[in-house]
mmCIF file of C-alpha atoms in Angstrom:
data_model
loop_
_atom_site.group_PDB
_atom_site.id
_atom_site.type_symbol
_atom_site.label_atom_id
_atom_site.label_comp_id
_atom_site.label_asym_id
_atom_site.label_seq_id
_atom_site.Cartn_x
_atom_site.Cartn_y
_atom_site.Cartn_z
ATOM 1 C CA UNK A 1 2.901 25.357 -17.696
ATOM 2 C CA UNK A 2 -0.296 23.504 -18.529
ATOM 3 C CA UNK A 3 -1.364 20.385 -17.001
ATOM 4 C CA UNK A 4 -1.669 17.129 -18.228
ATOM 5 C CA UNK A 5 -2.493 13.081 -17.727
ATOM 6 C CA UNK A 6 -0.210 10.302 -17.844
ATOM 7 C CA UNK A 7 -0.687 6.872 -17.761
ATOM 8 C CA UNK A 8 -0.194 3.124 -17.701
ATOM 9 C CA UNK A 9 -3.598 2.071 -18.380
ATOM 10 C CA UNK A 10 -2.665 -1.727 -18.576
ATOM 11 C CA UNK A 11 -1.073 -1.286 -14.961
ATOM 12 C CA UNK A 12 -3.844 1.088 -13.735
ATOM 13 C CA UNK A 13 -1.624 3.592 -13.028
ATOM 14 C CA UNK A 14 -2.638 7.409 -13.695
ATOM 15 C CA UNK A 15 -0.817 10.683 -12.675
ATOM 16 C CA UNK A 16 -2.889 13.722 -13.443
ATOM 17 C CA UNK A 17 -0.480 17.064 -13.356
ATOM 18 C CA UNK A 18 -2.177 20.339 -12.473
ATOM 19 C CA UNK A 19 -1.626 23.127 -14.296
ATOM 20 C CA UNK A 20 1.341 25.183 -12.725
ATOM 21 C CA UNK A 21 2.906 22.406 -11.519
ATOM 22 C CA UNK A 22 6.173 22.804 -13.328
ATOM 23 C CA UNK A 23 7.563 26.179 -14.385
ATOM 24 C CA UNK A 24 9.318 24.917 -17.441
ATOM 25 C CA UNK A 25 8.820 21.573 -19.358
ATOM 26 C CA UNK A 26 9.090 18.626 -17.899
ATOM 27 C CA UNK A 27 9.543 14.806 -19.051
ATOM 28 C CA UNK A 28 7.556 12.123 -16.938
ATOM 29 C CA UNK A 29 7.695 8.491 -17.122
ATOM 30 C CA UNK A 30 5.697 5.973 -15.201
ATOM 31 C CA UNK A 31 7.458 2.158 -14.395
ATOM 32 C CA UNK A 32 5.082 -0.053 -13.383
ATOM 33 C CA UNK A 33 6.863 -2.345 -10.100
ATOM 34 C CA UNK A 34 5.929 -5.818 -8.782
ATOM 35 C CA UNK A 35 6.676 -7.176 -5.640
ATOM 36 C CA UNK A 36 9.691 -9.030 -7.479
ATOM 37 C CA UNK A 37 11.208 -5.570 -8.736
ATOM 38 C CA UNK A 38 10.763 -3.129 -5.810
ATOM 39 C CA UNK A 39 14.684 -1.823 -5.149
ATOM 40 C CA UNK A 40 14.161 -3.314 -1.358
ATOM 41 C CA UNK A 41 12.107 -5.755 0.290
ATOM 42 C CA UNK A 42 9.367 -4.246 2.174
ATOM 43 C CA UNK A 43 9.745 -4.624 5.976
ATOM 44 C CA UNK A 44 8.752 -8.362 7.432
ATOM 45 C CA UNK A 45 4.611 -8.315 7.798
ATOM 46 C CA UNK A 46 3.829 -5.885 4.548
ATOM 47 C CA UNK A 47 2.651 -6.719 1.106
ATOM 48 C CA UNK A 48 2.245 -4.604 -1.657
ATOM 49 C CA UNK A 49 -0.842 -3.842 -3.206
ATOM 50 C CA UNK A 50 0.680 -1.935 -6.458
ATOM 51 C CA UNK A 51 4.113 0.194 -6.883
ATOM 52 C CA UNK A 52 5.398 2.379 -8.839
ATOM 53 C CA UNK A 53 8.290 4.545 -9.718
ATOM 54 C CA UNK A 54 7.345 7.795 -11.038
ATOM 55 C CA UNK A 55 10.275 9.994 -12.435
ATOM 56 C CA UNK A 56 10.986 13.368 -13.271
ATOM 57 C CA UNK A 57 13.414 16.304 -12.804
ATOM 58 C CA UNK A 58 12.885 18.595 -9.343
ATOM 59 C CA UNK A 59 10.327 18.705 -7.276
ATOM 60 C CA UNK A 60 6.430 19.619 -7.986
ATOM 61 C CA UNK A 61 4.970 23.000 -7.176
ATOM 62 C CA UNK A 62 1.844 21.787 -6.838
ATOM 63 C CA UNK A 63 0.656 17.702 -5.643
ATOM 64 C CA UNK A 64 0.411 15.470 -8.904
ATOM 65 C CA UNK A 65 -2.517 13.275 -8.208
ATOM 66 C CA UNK A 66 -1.881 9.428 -8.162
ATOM 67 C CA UNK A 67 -4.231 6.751 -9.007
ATOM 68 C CA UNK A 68 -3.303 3.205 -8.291
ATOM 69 C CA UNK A 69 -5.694 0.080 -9.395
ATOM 70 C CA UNK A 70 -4.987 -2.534 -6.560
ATOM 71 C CA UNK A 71 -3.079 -5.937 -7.476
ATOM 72 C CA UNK A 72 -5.415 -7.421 -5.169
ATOM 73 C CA UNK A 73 -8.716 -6.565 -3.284
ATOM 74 C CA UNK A 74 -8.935 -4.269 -0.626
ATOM 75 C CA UNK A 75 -11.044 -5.185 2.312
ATOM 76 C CA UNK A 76 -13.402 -2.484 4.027
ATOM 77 C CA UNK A 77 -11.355 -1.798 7.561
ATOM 78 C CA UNK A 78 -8.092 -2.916 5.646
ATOM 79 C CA UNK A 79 -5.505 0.144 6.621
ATOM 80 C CA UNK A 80 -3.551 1.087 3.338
ATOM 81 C CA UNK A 81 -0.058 2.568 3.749
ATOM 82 C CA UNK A 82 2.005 4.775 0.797
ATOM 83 C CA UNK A 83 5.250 4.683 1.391
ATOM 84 C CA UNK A 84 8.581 5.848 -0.551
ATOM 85 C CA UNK A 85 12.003 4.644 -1.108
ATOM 86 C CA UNK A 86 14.214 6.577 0.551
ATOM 87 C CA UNK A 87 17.436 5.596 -0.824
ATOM 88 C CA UNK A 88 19.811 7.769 1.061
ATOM 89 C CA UNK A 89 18.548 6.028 4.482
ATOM 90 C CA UNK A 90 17.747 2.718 2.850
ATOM 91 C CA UNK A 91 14.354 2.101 4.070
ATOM 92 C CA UNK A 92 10.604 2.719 3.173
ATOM 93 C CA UNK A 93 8.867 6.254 4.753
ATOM 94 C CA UNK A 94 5.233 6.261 5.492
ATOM 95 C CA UNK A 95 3.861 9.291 3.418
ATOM 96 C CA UNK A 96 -0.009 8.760 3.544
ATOM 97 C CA UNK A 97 -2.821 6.179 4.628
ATOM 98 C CA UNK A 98 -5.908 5.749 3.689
ATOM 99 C CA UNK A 99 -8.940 2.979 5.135
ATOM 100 C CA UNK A 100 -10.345 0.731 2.450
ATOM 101 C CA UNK A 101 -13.888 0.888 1.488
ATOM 102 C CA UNK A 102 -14.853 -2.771 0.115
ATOM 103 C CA UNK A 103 -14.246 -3.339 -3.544
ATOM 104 C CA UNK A 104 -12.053 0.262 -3.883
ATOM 105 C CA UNK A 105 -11.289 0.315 -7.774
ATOM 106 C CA UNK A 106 -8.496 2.783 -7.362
ATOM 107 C CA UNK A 107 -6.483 4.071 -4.331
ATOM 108 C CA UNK A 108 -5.802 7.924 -4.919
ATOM 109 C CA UNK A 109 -2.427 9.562 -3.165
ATOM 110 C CA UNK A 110 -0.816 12.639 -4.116
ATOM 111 C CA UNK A 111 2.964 12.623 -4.606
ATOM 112 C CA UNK A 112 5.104 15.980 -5.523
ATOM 113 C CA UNK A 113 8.847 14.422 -5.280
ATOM 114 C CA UNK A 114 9.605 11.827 -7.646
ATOM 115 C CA UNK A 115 10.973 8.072 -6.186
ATOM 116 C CA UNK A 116 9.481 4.847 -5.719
ATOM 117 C CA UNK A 117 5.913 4.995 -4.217
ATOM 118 C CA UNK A 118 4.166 1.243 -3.238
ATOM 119 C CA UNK A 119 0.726 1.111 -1.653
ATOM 120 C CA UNK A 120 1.012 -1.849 0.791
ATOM 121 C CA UNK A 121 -1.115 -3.099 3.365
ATOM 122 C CA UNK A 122 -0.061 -5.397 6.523
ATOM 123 C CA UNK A 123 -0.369 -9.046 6.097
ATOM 124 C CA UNK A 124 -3.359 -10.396 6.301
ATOM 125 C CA UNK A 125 -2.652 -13.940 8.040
ATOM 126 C CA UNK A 126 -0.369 -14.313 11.331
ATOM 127 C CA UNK A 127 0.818 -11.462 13.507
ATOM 128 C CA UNK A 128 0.629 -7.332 12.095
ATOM 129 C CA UNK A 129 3.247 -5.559 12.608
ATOM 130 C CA UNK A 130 3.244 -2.226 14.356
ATOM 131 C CA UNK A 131 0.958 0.468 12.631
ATOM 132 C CA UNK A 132 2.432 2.920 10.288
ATOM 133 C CA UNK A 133 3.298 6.418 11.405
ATOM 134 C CA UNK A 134 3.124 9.044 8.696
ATOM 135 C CA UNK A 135 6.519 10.947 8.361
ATOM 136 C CA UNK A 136 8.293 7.835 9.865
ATOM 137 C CA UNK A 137 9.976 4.525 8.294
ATOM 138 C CA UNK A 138 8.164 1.847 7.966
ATOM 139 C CA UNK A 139 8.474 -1.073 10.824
ATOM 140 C CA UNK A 140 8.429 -4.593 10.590
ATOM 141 C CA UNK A 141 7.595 -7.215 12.421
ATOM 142 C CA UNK A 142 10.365 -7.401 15.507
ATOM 143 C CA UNK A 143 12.753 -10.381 15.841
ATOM 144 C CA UNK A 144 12.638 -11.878 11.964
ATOM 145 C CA UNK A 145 15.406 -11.707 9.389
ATOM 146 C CA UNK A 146 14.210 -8.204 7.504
ATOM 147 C CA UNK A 147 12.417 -6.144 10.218
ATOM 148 C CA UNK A 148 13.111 -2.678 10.685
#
């Protein structure tokens, strides 16, 4: 099937399909999230810098490419995390990072299941909790009411 764009521009949010990425036609939708409406709280130490759920039926032959605008700015040796919902285990996985590079515009991930995607980054003020490990849930910040 041929490719295609879609996109949220007041949210920043674009998902480019590649062509081939579906064999039959597909609906997509894009919901814009906020820290208020993620479906869990992130893990004690994490913010979000945008989130998203991205829907559609199956599972992508080929990556969709991702492009979030940031709620907030992104310093140059800031880690960034993506991470999934993973509502069967009720927690968020670590499925890519990336390093900041001063004033990024847009933070680009590649996604081929849908769910509900957030790029977050540790807190920036008090103690970090422990660095993310792709493939693995995300951790919190040990002995506080919401760690993981």
């Amino acid at each position: 099937m041929g490719g295609g764009v879609v996109s949220n521009t007041a949210a920043g949010i674009v998902l480019q399909v590649p062509a081939g990425s579906f064999d039959a036609p597909r609906s997509l939708a894009l919901t814009p999230l906020s820290g208020q409406t993620l479906p869990a709280l992130l893990p004690r130490g994490w913010s979000p810098l945008q989130a998203i759920s991205v829907e559609f039926e199956g599972t992508a032959g080929a990556p969709l490419g991702l492009s979030l605008r940031p709620w907030d700015a992104v310093l140059a040796d800031e880690r960034i995390t993506f991470v999934r919902w993973n509502p069967d285990d009720f927690r968020w996985d670590t499925v890519a990072s990336l390093t900041g590079g001063g004033g990024m515009a847009n933070l680009n991930f590649a996604v081929s299941t849908a769910g509900t995607y957030a790029a977050v980054v540790a807190d920036r003020v008090g103690n970090s909790p422990p660095a993310a490990e792709l493939g693995e849930p995300l951790r919190g910040l040990e002995g506080l009411p919401g760690a993981a």
